[in-house]
Amino acid sequence: MDNPLLMSSSSGPLTEELQCSICLDVFTDPVSTPCGHNFCKTCLNKCWDNSQTCNCPYCKETFKQRPDLKINTTLRELVDHCKRKSPEKTTEVLCDICEERKQKALKSCLVCQSSYCETHLERHLRVAGLKKHKLINPVSNLEDYICQKHERPLELFCRDDQTTVCLFCTEGDHKNHNTVSLEDTQWMIQDVQLMIQDRVKKIQDIKHSAEVRKRNTEKEKAAHVELFTDLIRSIERGQTELLEMMDGQQKAAEKQEEELIEELEQEITELKMRNTELEQLSHTEDHLHLLQIYSSLSSSKNTRDWPEISMKTDKSLETLRRALTELQYTLQEKLKQTVSTELKRMEQYAVDVTLDPDTAHPSLILSGDGKQVRDGDINHKVPYSPKRFTYCPNILGKEGFSSGRIYFEVQVKKKTEWELGVARESIKRKGQITLSPEDGYWTVWLRNGNQYSACAGPSVPLCVTVKPRRVGVFVDYEEGLVSFYDVESSSHLYSYTGQSFTEKLYPYFSPSINFNGRNSAPLIITPVNYNK
């Protein structure tokens, strides 16, 4: 059976733009492939279910992963509109005027809201006043073509509000709106084609961006491998030198011990011999000889003292400790250099973050340029906003992002408490909230002036030796990475890795409460490279 949507109608011929190339019928739940072609969702799924690969049935482009198909709502609305204007031929509309045997209607009048057979239609073709009435192919649901507010034919489509309207509507609610005639469906097809072209271009842009990012990532990986290879070589070289030094000191100490023991054993032998002589002479009257032997023993040269050797060993150990300290310092400097290199690399992803007043808790005070925020102790009268935080003194950035990498820096000096990071768009904003990745927050905070933690659920204490004055936040959306850095000391604070982001992320800030002026300093979004 011929489909009426593919035949001529009062609105003019419809092209194959509305036809699925698989089932050769009008679209049902139309979906678009990444290459820009359209098919019925069921047809395309069946086609892919019966194939080892996922490719476009029209242009044969192959996709590495099976695309997630979404209904093309604009195209579906176009099909539905055309269906209303071109009813199925099997639905026979009868003349409303025929009294006995009703004849098949030839046309329906939107003004009279009646359908007419060929005989009763004659007056609409002859009488001057009736000639101006709007006639369409016969339909049984005429009320769908009439404006319920003005009871006039729906002859126009408002592109601003995406709805059908009558001429009277254009003088009221839809005044100065962009409206087009329903007679002309070409604009709808053109709109759909533009949307398809726009999405094809976005796909191309994403692929190009992915290629560029892949090349950059490979370069960065090579640079990191080289840097850490040098670091490992330095560690291995320092370790070898340290072990060799320790082995040398140990051998020297062992040799001194052996020499001392040998000397002591020799002296013991000599003393035993003299002791025997003394015992023998003690039983005689030869006291002079006895005194001479004792005097020779007392004046003999003493053996080296053990404390002297022990002291030399202690000095060797101190030398080793100094060498170890120097090695640790060298490693720390190299690590600092690595982080500094990372921060310089991240600067290319710097974004201009501005605070969103519609999300700000009522107690927060923002600067005019939207770069500073502090707590004002009391709640101010603010307009209602579904995006606004109502329990905690929190605020988000205006601009969200759902791909790529971003980096921004925030001044936190002179503060005793603060929170920083990113949050997903669907976070809870009303009432008490919990900071954790499970609840949509990737943050670090300061509490009580010196207690730093990552809010990883449970919290992870951070080892911070120098109190940060400016914190850098870096996010790689595709890699699922959120990292925090102390910018001035070029040290890494914490990283969330292996995260899965599925919606927009927004920069997140909380200056925390004022604490009677002890924490009154603002959080300040600073330009990247500020005073570096």
Short mmCIF file of C-alpha atoms in Angstrom, two decimals:
data_model
loop_
_atom_site.label_atom_id
_atom_site.label_comp_id
_atom_site.label_asym_id
_atom_site.label_seq_id
_atom_site.Cartn_x
_atom_site.Cartn_y
_atom_site.Cartn_z
CA MET A 1 0.00 0.00 0.00
CA ASP A 2 1.29 3.47 -0.89
CA ASN A 3 2.04 5.60 2.13
CA PRO A 4 0.14 8.90 1.92
CA LEU A 5 3.08 10.82 3.38
CA LEU A 6 5.12 9.96 0.31
CA MET A 7 2.37 11.09 -2.06
CA SER A 8 1.23 14.55 -3.01
CA SER A 9 -1.02 16.49 -0.64
CA SER A 10 -2.43 19.95 -0.20
CA SER A 11 0.88 21.06 1.24
CA GLY A 12 2.78 20.00 -1.83
CA PRO A 13 4.91 16.89 -2.54
CA LEU A 14 6.93 15.45 0.32
CA THR A 15 10.42 14.23 -0.46
CA GLU A 16 12.18 11.06 0.56
CA GLU A 17 13.68 13.02 3.48
CA LEU A 18 10.92 11.42 5.61
CA GLN A 19 11.53 7.87 4.40
CA CYS A 20 13.66 5.24 6.14
CA SER A 21 16.05 3.67 3.62
CA ILE A 22 15.82 0.31 5.43
CA CYS A 23 12.05 -0.30 5.59
CA LEU A 24 11.25 2.21 2.80
CA ASP A 25 8.44 3.62 4.92
CA VAL A 26 7.88 6.88 6.80
CA PHE A 27 10.07 7.19 9.89
CA THR A 28 8.91 5.68 13.17
CA ASP A 29 10.92 7.06 16.11
CA PRO A 30 13.63 8.47 13.80
CA VAL A 31 17.26 8.41 15.00
CA SER A 32 20.42 9.89 13.48
CA THR A 33 23.77 8.13 13.07
CA PRO A 34 27.07 9.96 13.77
CA CYS A 35 27.54 10.33 10.01
CA GLY A 36 24.23 12.27 9.77
CA HIS A 37 21.84 9.76 8.16
CA ASN A 38 18.37 8.97 9.56
CA PHE A 39 16.58 5.65 10.11
CA CYS A 40 13.76 4.17 12.17
CA LYS A 41 15.17 3.26 15.56
CA THR A 42 13.82 -0.31 15.39
CA CYS A 43 15.10 -0.82 11.82
CA LEU A 44 18.63 0.36 12.69
CA ASN A 45 18.81 -1.70 15.91
CA LYS A 46 17.69 -4.84 14.04
CA CYS A 47 20.25 -4.15 11.33
CA TRP A 48 23.07 -3.84 13.91
CA ASP A 49 21.84 -6.81 15.98
CA ASN A 50 22.25 -9.05 12.93
CA SER A 51 25.73 -7.77 12.05
CA GLN A 52 29.22 -8.23 13.47
CA THR A 53 30.02 -4.53 12.92
CA CYS A 54 28.09 -1.29 13.36
CA ASN A 55 28.01 0.73 10.17
CA CYS A 56 25.66 3.15 8.45
CA PRO A 57 23.31 1.19 6.13
CA TYR A 58 23.29 4.22 3.80
CA CYS A 59 26.94 5.34 3.44
CA LYS A 60 28.57 2.25 5.03
CA GLU A 61 30.73 4.28 7.48
CA THR A 62 31.87 1.96 10.28
CA PHE A 63 31.74 2.97 13.96
CA LYS A 64 34.24 1.57 16.46
CA GLN A 65 31.60 1.51 19.19
CA ARG A 66 27.86 1.08 18.83
CA PRO A 67 26.39 4.60 19.01
CA ASP A 68 23.86 5.44 21.72
CA LEU A 69 20.77 6.22 19.63
CA LYS A 70 18.59 9.16 20.67
CA ILE A 71 15.22 10.03 19.12
CA ASN A 72 15.48 12.97 16.69
CA THR A 73 12.55 14.88 18.20
CA THR A 74 12.48 17.58 15.51
CA LEU A 75 12.27 15.02 12.72
CA ARG A 76 9.62 13.08 14.64
CA GLU A 77 7.52 16.24 15.05
CA LEU A 78 7.86 16.88 11.33
CA VAL A 79 6.63 13.36 10.54
CA ASP A 80 3.74 13.70 13.01
CA HIS A 81 2.75 17.03 11.49
CA CYS A 82 2.77 15.58 8.00
CA LYS A 83 0.72 12.62 9.19
CA ARG A 84 -1.91 15.00 10.52
CA LYS A 85 -1.96 16.82 7.18
CA SER A 86 -1.98 13.58 5.15
CA PRO A 87 -4.35 11.04 6.77
CA GLU A 88 -4.30 7.39 5.75
CA LYS A 89 -6.27 6.63 2.59
CA THR A 90 -7.99 3.79 4.38
CA THR A 91 -9.68 6.32 6.72
CA GLU A 92 -12.60 7.43 4.55
CA VAL A 93 -14.05 10.85 5.37
CA LEU A 94 -17.74 11.34 4.46
CA CYS A 95 -19.56 14.51 3.49
CA ASP A 96 -21.16 16.33 6.44
CA ILE A 97 -23.95 17.80 4.23
CA CYS A 98 -25.32 14.68 2.55
CA GLU A 99 -28.57 13.69 4.28
CA GLU A 100 -29.41 10.20 3.08
CA ARG A 101 -26.54 8.25 1.55
CA LYS A 102 -23.42 10.15 2.49
CA GLN A 103 -20.88 10.56 -0.27
CA LYS A 104 -17.13 10.45 0.10
CA ALA A 105 -15.73 13.87 1.03
CA LEU A 106 -13.45 15.57 -1.47
CA LYS A 107 -12.27 18.45 0.73
CA SER A 108 -12.54 19.73 4.30
CA CYS A 109 -13.02 23.44 5.09
CA LEU A 110 -11.12 24.76 8.09
CA VAL A 111 -13.34 27.86 8.32
CA CYS A 112 -16.69 26.04 8.14
CA GLN A 113 -15.20 23.06 9.99
CA SER A 114 -17.03 20.68 7.66
CA SER A 115 -16.16 18.17 4.97
CA TYR A 116 -17.80 18.24 1.52
CA CYS A 117 -18.35 15.83 -1.30
CA GLU A 118 -17.88 16.95 -4.89
CA THR A 119 -21.49 18.16 -5.15
CA HIS A 120 -21.60 20.16 -1.92
CA LEU A 121 -18.12 21.53 -2.48
CA GLU A 122 -19.35 23.37 -5.58
CA ARG A 123 -20.45 26.50 -3.61
CA HIS A 124 -16.90 26.88 -2.13
CA LEU A 125 -15.52 26.89 -5.67
CA ARG A 126 -18.13 29.33 -7.00
CA VAL A 127 -19.17 31.84 -4.30
CA ALA A 128 -16.65 34.67 -3.90
CA GLY A 129 -16.79 34.74 -0.07
CA LEU A 130 -16.39 30.97 0.21
CA LYS A 131 -13.50 30.91 -2.23
CA LYS A 132 -11.36 32.54 0.49
CA HIS A 133 -11.93 29.65 2.91
CA LYS A 134 -9.07 27.30 3.63
CA LEU A 135 -9.62 23.90 1.98
CA ILE A 136 -7.50 20.84 2.71
CA ASN A 137 -7.65 17.17 1.85
CA PRO A 138 -10.53 15.57 3.81
CA VAL A 139 -9.77 14.82 7.46
CA SER A 140 -11.91 13.45 10.25
CA ASN A 141 -10.11 15.33 13.05
CA LEU A 142 -10.81 18.90 11.98
CA GLU A 143 -10.55 20.15 15.56
CA ASP A 144 -6.79 19.45 15.45
CA TYR A 145 -6.49 22.06 12.69
CA ILE A 146 -8.41 24.78 14.56
CA CYS A 147 -7.01 27.23 17.14
CA GLN A 148 -8.85 26.46 20.38
CA LYS A 149 -8.43 30.04 21.58
CA HIS A 150 -9.60 31.96 18.49
CA GLU A 151 -11.49 29.20 16.62
CA ARG A 152 -9.55 30.05 13.47
CA PRO A 153 -7.56 27.74 11.15
CA LEU A 154 -4.03 26.86 12.32
CA GLU A 155 -2.27 28.15 9.22
CA LEU A 156 1.11 29.12 10.66
CA PHE A 157 3.96 27.60 12.65
CA CYS A 158 5.72 29.70 15.32
CA ARG A 159 9.41 28.80 15.13
CA ASP A 160 10.16 30.66 18.37
CA ASP A 161 7.69 28.61 20.46
CA GLN A 162 7.63 25.53 18.22
CA THR A 163 3.84 25.37 17.92
CA THR A 164 1.08 25.89 15.34
CA VAL A 165 -0.86 29.18 15.50
CA CYS A 166 -3.63 31.06 13.69
CA LEU A 167 -3.48 34.57 12.23
CA PHE A 168 -5.07 36.06 15.38
CA CYS A 169 -2.31 34.49 17.53
CA THR A 170 0.29 36.57 15.64
CA GLU A 171 -1.40 39.72 16.91
CA GLY A 172 -1.32 38.58 20.57
CA ASP A 173 0.92 36.07 22.35
CA HIS A 174 3.01 35.43 19.25
CA LYS A 175 3.36 39.01 18.04
CA ASN A 176 6.72 39.69 16.35
CA HIS A 177 7.56 35.98 16.51
CA ASN A 178 9.15 34.14 13.59
CA THR A 179 6.20 32.38 11.91
CA VAL A 180 6.00 30.47 8.62
CA SER A 181 3.15 29.04 6.58
CA LEU A 182 2.19 25.42 7.12
CA GLU A 183 1.82 25.19 3.36
CA ASP A 184 5.58 25.32 3.07
CA THR A 185 7.22 22.28 4.65
CA GLN A 186 10.53 22.91 2.97
CA TRP A 187 11.75 25.09 5.86
CA MET A 188 11.28 22.17 8.26
CA ILE A 189 13.29 19.87 6.05
CA GLN A 190 15.96 22.55 5.74
CA ASP A 191 16.02 22.96 9.55
CA VAL A 192 16.48 19.23 10.00
CA GLN A 193 19.20 19.19 7.36
CA LEU A 194 20.97 22.08 9.11
CA MET A 195 20.71 20.24 12.43
CA ILE A 196 22.17 17.15 10.81
CA GLN A 197 24.98 19.19 9.24
CA ASP A 198 25.64 20.88 12.58
CA ARG A 199 25.91 17.52 14.34
CA VAL A 200 28.12 16.08 11.59
CA LYS A 201 30.42 19.11 12.00
CA LYS A 202 30.45 18.61 15.78
CA ILE A 203 31.42 14.99 15.28
CA GLN A 204 34.22 16.07 12.96
CA ASP A 205 35.34 18.68 15.49
CA ILE A 206 35.31 16.11 18.29
CA LYS A 207 37.31 13.65 16.19
CA HIS A 208 39.82 16.37 15.29
CA SER A 209 40.05 17.44 18.92
CA ALA A 210 40.55 13.82 19.95
CA GLU A 211 43.38 13.42 17.43
CA VAL A 212 45.07 16.63 18.60
CA ARG A 213 44.63 15.61 22.24
CA LYS A 214 46.03 12.16 21.47
CA ARG A 215 49.12 13.67 19.83
CA ASN A 216 49.59 16.10 22.72
CA THR A 217 49.12 13.30 25.23
CA GLU A 218 51.75 11.19 23.49
CA LYS A 219 54.18 14.13 23.59
CA GLU A 220 53.41 14.75 27.26
CA LYS A 221 53.82 11.05 28.05
CA ALA A 222 57.19 11.01 26.31
CA ALA A 223 58.28 14.13 28.22
CA HIS A 224 57.13 12.63 31.52
CA VAL A 225 58.85 9.32 30.78
CA GLU A 226 62.10 11.19 30.05
CA LEU A 227 61.75 13.32 33.19
CA PHE A 228 61.01 10.39 35.48
CA THR A 229 63.68 8.27 33.79
CA ASP A 230 66.23 10.96 34.69
CA LEU A 231 64.79 11.08 38.21
CA ILE A 232 65.04 7.29 38.58
CA ARG A 233 68.61 7.33 37.27
CA SER A 234 69.48 10.05 39.78
CA ILE A 235 67.94 8.00 42.58
CA GLU A 236 69.75 4.83 41.48
CA ARG A 237 73.05 6.70 41.16
CA GLY A 238 72.60 8.25 44.62
CA GLN A 239 71.63 4.89 46.06
CA THR A 240 74.72 3.21 44.56
CA GLU A 241 77.02 5.94 45.86
CA LEU A 242 75.42 5.74 49.30
CA LEU A 243 75.73 1.94 49.46
CA GLU A 244 79.35 2.08 48.29
CA MET A 245 80.13 4.69 50.94
CA MET A 246 78.42 2.61 53.61
CA ASP A 247 80.29 -0.53 52.50
CA GLY A 248 83.63 1.37 52.61
CA GLN A 249 82.93 2.74 56.07
CA GLN A 250 81.86 -0.69 57.29
CA LYS A 251 85.02 -2.34 55.97
CA ALA A 252 87.21 0.37 57.52
CA ALA A 253 85.47 -0.06 60.88
CA GLU A 254 85.85 -3.86 60.70
CA LYS A 255 89.56 -3.51 59.90
CA GLN A 256 90.08 -1.18 62.88
CA GLU A 257 88.23 -3.60 65.12
CA GLU A 258 90.39 -6.54 63.96
CA GLU A 259 93.59 -4.55 64.51
CA LEU A 260 92.50 -3.51 68.01
CA ILE A 261 91.53 -7.05 68.96
CA GLU A 262 94.89 -8.33 67.71
CA GLU A 263 96.74 -5.70 69.73
CA LEU A 264 94.72 -6.45 72.85
CA GLU A 265 95.30 -10.19 72.53
CA GLN A 266 99.06 -9.59 72.15
CA GLU A 267 99.09 -7.35 75.25
CA ILE A 268 97.11 -9.90 77.21
CA THR A 269 99.73 -12.54 76.35
CA GLU A 270 102.57 -10.25 77.46
CA LEU A 271 100.74 -9.30 80.66
CA LYS A 272 100.18 -12.94 81.51
CA MET A 273 103.92 -13.62 81.10
CA ARG A 274 104.84 -10.68 83.36
CA ASN A 275 102.19 -11.74 85.84
CA THR A 276 103.86 -15.12 86.10
CA GLU A 277 107.23 -13.44 86.72
CA LEU A 278 105.66 -11.24 89.39
CA GLU A 279 104.16 -14.22 91.15
CA GLN A 280 107.50 -16.00 91.15
CA LEU A 281 109.44 -12.96 92.44
CA SER A 282 106.82 -12.24 95.08
CA HIS A 283 108.03 -15.38 96.92
CA THR A 284 111.64 -14.10 96.95
CA GLU A 285 113.41 -11.24 98.57
CA ASP A 286 114.25 -9.63 95.23
CA HIS A 287 111.94 -6.66 95.70
CA LEU A 288 114.09 -4.41 93.53
CA HIS A 289 113.63 -6.67 90.51
CA LEU A 290 109.92 -6.88 91.28
CA LEU A 291 109.55 -3.10 91.24
CA GLN A 292 111.46 -2.81 87.98
CA ILE A 293 109.09 -5.27 86.27
CA TYR A 294 105.99 -3.43 87.57
CA SER A 295 107.44 -0.04 86.55
CA SER A 296 108.07 -1.30 83.01
CA LEU A 297 104.44 -2.47 82.79
CA SER A 298 103.03 0.85 84.06
CA SER A 299 105.11 2.95 81.68
CA SER A 300 104.39 0.79 78.61
CA LYS A 301 102.43 2.41 75.74
CA ASN A 302 98.64 1.95 76.05
CA THR A 303 96.55 0.34 73.30
CA ARG A 304 94.16 2.55 71.32
CA ASP A 305 90.93 3.21 73.19
CA TRP A 306 87.68 1.69 71.85
CA PRO A 307 85.75 4.97 72.37
CA GLU A 308 88.11 6.57 69.83
CA ILE A 309 87.10 4.03 67.17
CA SER A 310 83.47 4.27 68.18
CA MET A 311 83.65 8.04 67.73
CA LYS A 312 85.14 7.64 64.24
CA THR A 313 82.28 5.25 63.37
CA ASP A 314 79.75 7.81 64.64
CA LYS A 315 81.36 10.43 62.39
CA SER A 316 81.03 8.06 59.44
CA LEU A 317 77.38 7.52 60.20
CA GLU A 318 76.90 11.29 60.42
CA THR A 319 78.50 11.58 56.97
CA LEU A 320 76.07 8.98 55.67
CA ARG A 321 73.15 10.84 57.22
CA ARG A 322 74.25 14.07 55.54
CA ALA A 323 74.54 12.27 52.20
CA LEU A 324 71.04 10.82 52.65
CA THR A 325 69.67 14.26 53.55
CA GLU A 326 71.29 15.77 50.46
CA LEU A 327 69.79 13.01 48.31
CA GLN A 328 66.34 13.60 49.79
CA TYR A 329 66.68 17.31 49.12
CA THR A 330 67.71 16.58 45.52
CA LEU A 331 64.68 14.33 45.04
CA GLN A 332 62.36 16.96 46.53
CA GLU A 333 63.78 19.59 44.21
CA LYS A 334 63.28 17.30 41.21
CA LEU A 335 59.73 16.55 42.35
CA LYS A 336 59.09 20.28 42.75
CA GLN A 337 60.48 20.82 39.27
CA THR A 338 58.15 18.10 37.94
CA VAL A 339 55.07 19.70 39.53
CA SER A 340 56.17 23.12 38.28
CA THR A 341 56.40 21.70 34.75
CA GLU A 342 52.92 20.19 35.17
CA LEU A 343 51.49 23.54 36.28
CA LYS A 344 53.03 25.32 33.29
CA ARG A 345 51.47 22.70 31.00
CA MET A 346 48.09 23.18 32.63
CA GLU A 347 48.16 26.92 32.02
CA GLN A 348 47.17 26.30 28.39
CA TYR A 349 43.82 24.97 29.67
CA ALA A 350 43.11 28.02 31.85
CA VAL A 351 39.45 29.15 31.72
CA ASP A 352 37.84 32.41 32.77
CA VAL A 353 35.65 31.44 35.73
CA THR A 354 32.94 33.82 36.95
CA LEU A 355 30.74 33.19 39.99
CA ASP A 356 27.02 32.55 39.36
CA PRO A 357 24.86 34.72 41.70
CA ASP A 358 21.80 32.53 40.99
CA THR A 359 23.52 29.65 42.85
CA ALA A 360 24.88 31.71 45.78
CA HIS A 361 23.68 31.02 49.32
CA PRO A 362 21.79 34.08 50.68
CA SER A 363 24.59 34.89 53.17
CA LEU A 364 27.28 35.23 50.51
CA ILE A 365 28.54 38.60 49.23
CA LEU A 366 29.93 38.75 45.67
CA SER A 367 32.18 41.38 44.11
CA GLY A 368 30.91 43.33 41.13
CA ASP A 369 33.13 41.46 38.69
CA GLY A 370 32.01 38.06 39.99
CA LYS A 371 35.56 37.05 40.97
CA GLN A 372 35.40 37.29 44.79
CA VAL A 373 33.06 35.80 47.39
CA ARG A 374 32.90 35.97 51.19
CA ASP A 375 30.38 35.20 53.90
CA GLY A 376 28.40 38.15 55.27
CA ASP A 377 27.13 36.49 58.48
CA ILE A 378 23.44 37.21 57.73
CA ASN A 379 21.08 36.05 55.00
CA HIS A 380 20.11 38.68 52.46
CA LYS A 381 16.85 38.89 50.53
CA VAL A 382 17.48 37.26 47.15
CA PRO A 383 15.20 36.07 44.33
CA TYR A 384 14.15 32.43 44.37
CA SER A 385 16.25 30.22 42.11
CA PRO A 386 16.08 26.42 41.78
CA LYS A 387 19.88 26.49 41.40
CA ARG A 388 20.50 28.31 44.72
CA PHE A 389 22.15 26.65 47.75
CA THR A 390 19.98 27.13 50.83
CA TYR A 391 21.84 25.47 53.72
CA CYS A 392 25.61 25.85 53.24
CA PRO A 393 27.49 29.00 52.08
CA ASN A 394 28.30 27.53 48.65
CA ILE A 395 28.36 28.90 45.10
CA LEU A 396 29.11 27.58 41.59
CA GLY A 397 30.76 29.07 38.55
CA LYS A 398 28.52 30.30 35.73
CA GLU A 399 30.00 28.18 32.97
CA GLY A 400 29.82 24.40 33.01
CA PHE A 401 31.74 22.01 30.77
CA SER A 402 31.19 18.45 29.58
CA SER A 403 34.42 17.67 27.73
CA GLY A 404 38.10 18.55 27.48
CA ARG A 405 40.37 20.00 30.17
CA ILE A 406 40.11 23.12 32.36
CA TYR A 407 42.35 24.83 34.89
CA PHE A 408 41.72 27.73 37.28
CA GLU A 409 43.40 29.23 40.36
CA VAL A 410 41.90 30.60 43.58
CA GLN A 411 43.54 32.78 46.24
CA VAL A 412 42.89 31.34 49.73
CA LYS A 413 45.38 33.30 51.88
CA LYS A 414 44.31 34.70 55.28
CA LYS A 415 41.49 32.13 55.51
CA THR A 416 40.98 29.55 58.26
CA GLU A 417 38.37 27.51 56.36
CA TRP A 418 37.45 27.02 52.68
CA GLU A 419 36.27 24.46 50.13
CA LEU A 420 37.25 24.19 46.44
CA GLY A 421 36.70 21.83 43.52
CA VAL A 422 34.08 20.93 40.93
CA ALA A 423 30.51 19.61 41.14
CA ARG A 424 28.15 17.99 38.67
CA GLU A 425 25.05 19.82 37.46
CA SER A 426 22.49 17.57 39.22
CA ILE A 427 23.88 17.99 42.76
CA LYS A 428 21.55 18.51 45.71
CA ARG A 429 21.33 22.23 46.52
CA LYS A 430 18.50 22.47 49.01
CA GLY A 431 19.11 21.51 52.64
CA GLN A 432 22.19 19.83 54.06
CA ILE A 433 24.60 18.28 51.56
CA THR A 434 27.51 15.82 51.71
CA LEU A 435 30.76 16.50 49.89
CA SER A 436 31.83 13.28 48.16
CA PRO A 437 32.25 12.00 44.59
CA GLU A 438 29.23 9.74 45.13
CA ASP A 439 27.14 12.86 45.77
CA GLY A 440 28.64 14.72 42.80
CA TYR A 441 31.43 16.73 44.50
CA TRP A 442 35.20 16.44 43.92
CA THR A 443 36.69 18.82 46.49
CA VAL A 444 39.39 19.56 49.07
CA TRP A 445 38.92 21.73 52.14
CA LEU A 446 40.66 23.50 55.01
CA ARG A 447 39.34 23.29 58.58
CA ASN A 448 40.52 24.91 61.83
CA GLY A 449 43.31 26.82 60.12
CA ASN A 450 45.64 23.88 59.44
CA GLN A 451 43.64 20.71 58.79
CA TYR A 452 43.58 19.90 55.06
CA SER A 453 41.53 17.01 53.68
CA ALA A 454 40.22 15.60 50.40
CA CYS A 455 36.47 14.99 50.67
CA ALA A 456 36.68 11.55 49.09
CA GLY A 457 33.99 9.94 51.28
CA PRO A 458 35.52 9.19 53.78
CA SER A 459 37.84 12.19 53.93
CA VAL A 460 41.58 11.74 53.33
CA PRO A 461 43.95 13.88 55.48
CA LEU A 462 46.54 15.75 53.41
CA CYS A 463 50.18 16.23 54.39
CA VAL A 464 50.72 19.95 53.85
CA THR A 465 54.06 21.36 55.03
CA VAL A 466 53.55 24.91 53.71
CA LYS A 467 50.14 26.59 54.03
CA PRO A 468 48.87 27.24 50.47
CA ARG A 469 48.11 30.83 49.51
CA ARG A 470 46.83 30.02 46.03
CA VAL A 471 45.30 26.70 44.94
CA GLY A 472 45.16 25.45 41.33
CA VAL A 473 42.37 23.11 40.20
CA PHE A 474 42.84 20.98 37.05
CA VAL A 475 40.17 18.76 35.46
CA ASP A 476 40.48 16.31 32.56
CA TYR A 477 36.88 15.31 31.76
CA GLU A 478 37.64 12.33 29.51
CA GLU A 479 40.38 10.96 31.80
CA GLY A 480 38.19 11.31 34.90
CA LEU A 481 40.87 13.34 36.70
CA VAL A 482 40.55 16.19 39.23
CA SER A 483 43.86 17.48 40.71
CA PHE A 484 44.70 20.18 43.27
CA TYR A 485 48.02 22.03 43.58
CA ASP A 486 49.70 24.58 45.82
CA VAL A 487 50.68 26.98 43.04
CA GLU A 488 53.32 29.04 44.88
CA SER A 489 55.29 26.10 46.30
CA SER A 490 54.74 23.98 43.15
CA SER A 491 53.50 21.04 45.23
CA HIS A 492 50.78 18.48 44.54
CA LEU A 493 47.99 18.35 47.13
CA TYR A 494 45.64 15.58 45.94
CA SER A 495 44.15 13.92 42.83
CA TYR A 496 40.86 12.12 42.20
CA THR A 497 41.63 9.54 39.47
CA GLY A 498 39.55 7.07 37.47
CA GLN A 499 36.32 9.05 37.91
CA SER A 500 33.40 8.69 35.47
CA PHE A 501 31.80 11.99 34.44
CA THR A 502 28.45 11.78 32.65
CA GLU A 503 27.08 15.33 32.91
CA LYS A 504 28.21 18.94 33.07
CA LEU A 505 30.73 19.91 35.76
CA TYR A 506 30.83 23.38 37.37
CA PRO A 507 33.60 25.03 39.43
CA TYR A 508 32.61 24.85 43.12
CA PHE A 509 33.52 27.32 45.91
CA SER A 510 32.73 27.84 49.57
CA PRO A 511 34.41 30.59 51.63
CA SER A 512 32.82 28.93 54.72
CA ILE A 513 31.20 31.00 57.49
CA ASN A 514 32.68 34.23 58.84
CA PHE A 515 33.42 33.06 62.42
CA ASN A 516 33.01 36.60 63.78
CA GLY A 517 35.64 38.01 61.44
CA ARG A 518 38.27 35.28 61.88
CA ASN A 519 37.48 33.91 58.42
CA SER A 520 36.32 37.11 56.71
CA ALA A 521 38.85 37.07 53.86
CA PRO A 522 37.28 36.32 50.46
CA LEU A 523 38.01 33.54 48.02
CA ILE A 524 39.42 35.26 44.90
CA ILE A 525 39.48 33.74 41.42
CA THR A 526 42.86 34.96 40.18
CA PRO A 527 44.26 35.17 36.65
CA VAL A 528 46.57 32.27 35.83
CA ASN A 529 50.26 33.31 35.99
CA TYR A 530 49.31 35.96 38.57
CA ASN A 531 52.60 37.18 40.18
CA LYS A 532 54.45 34.02 39.16
#
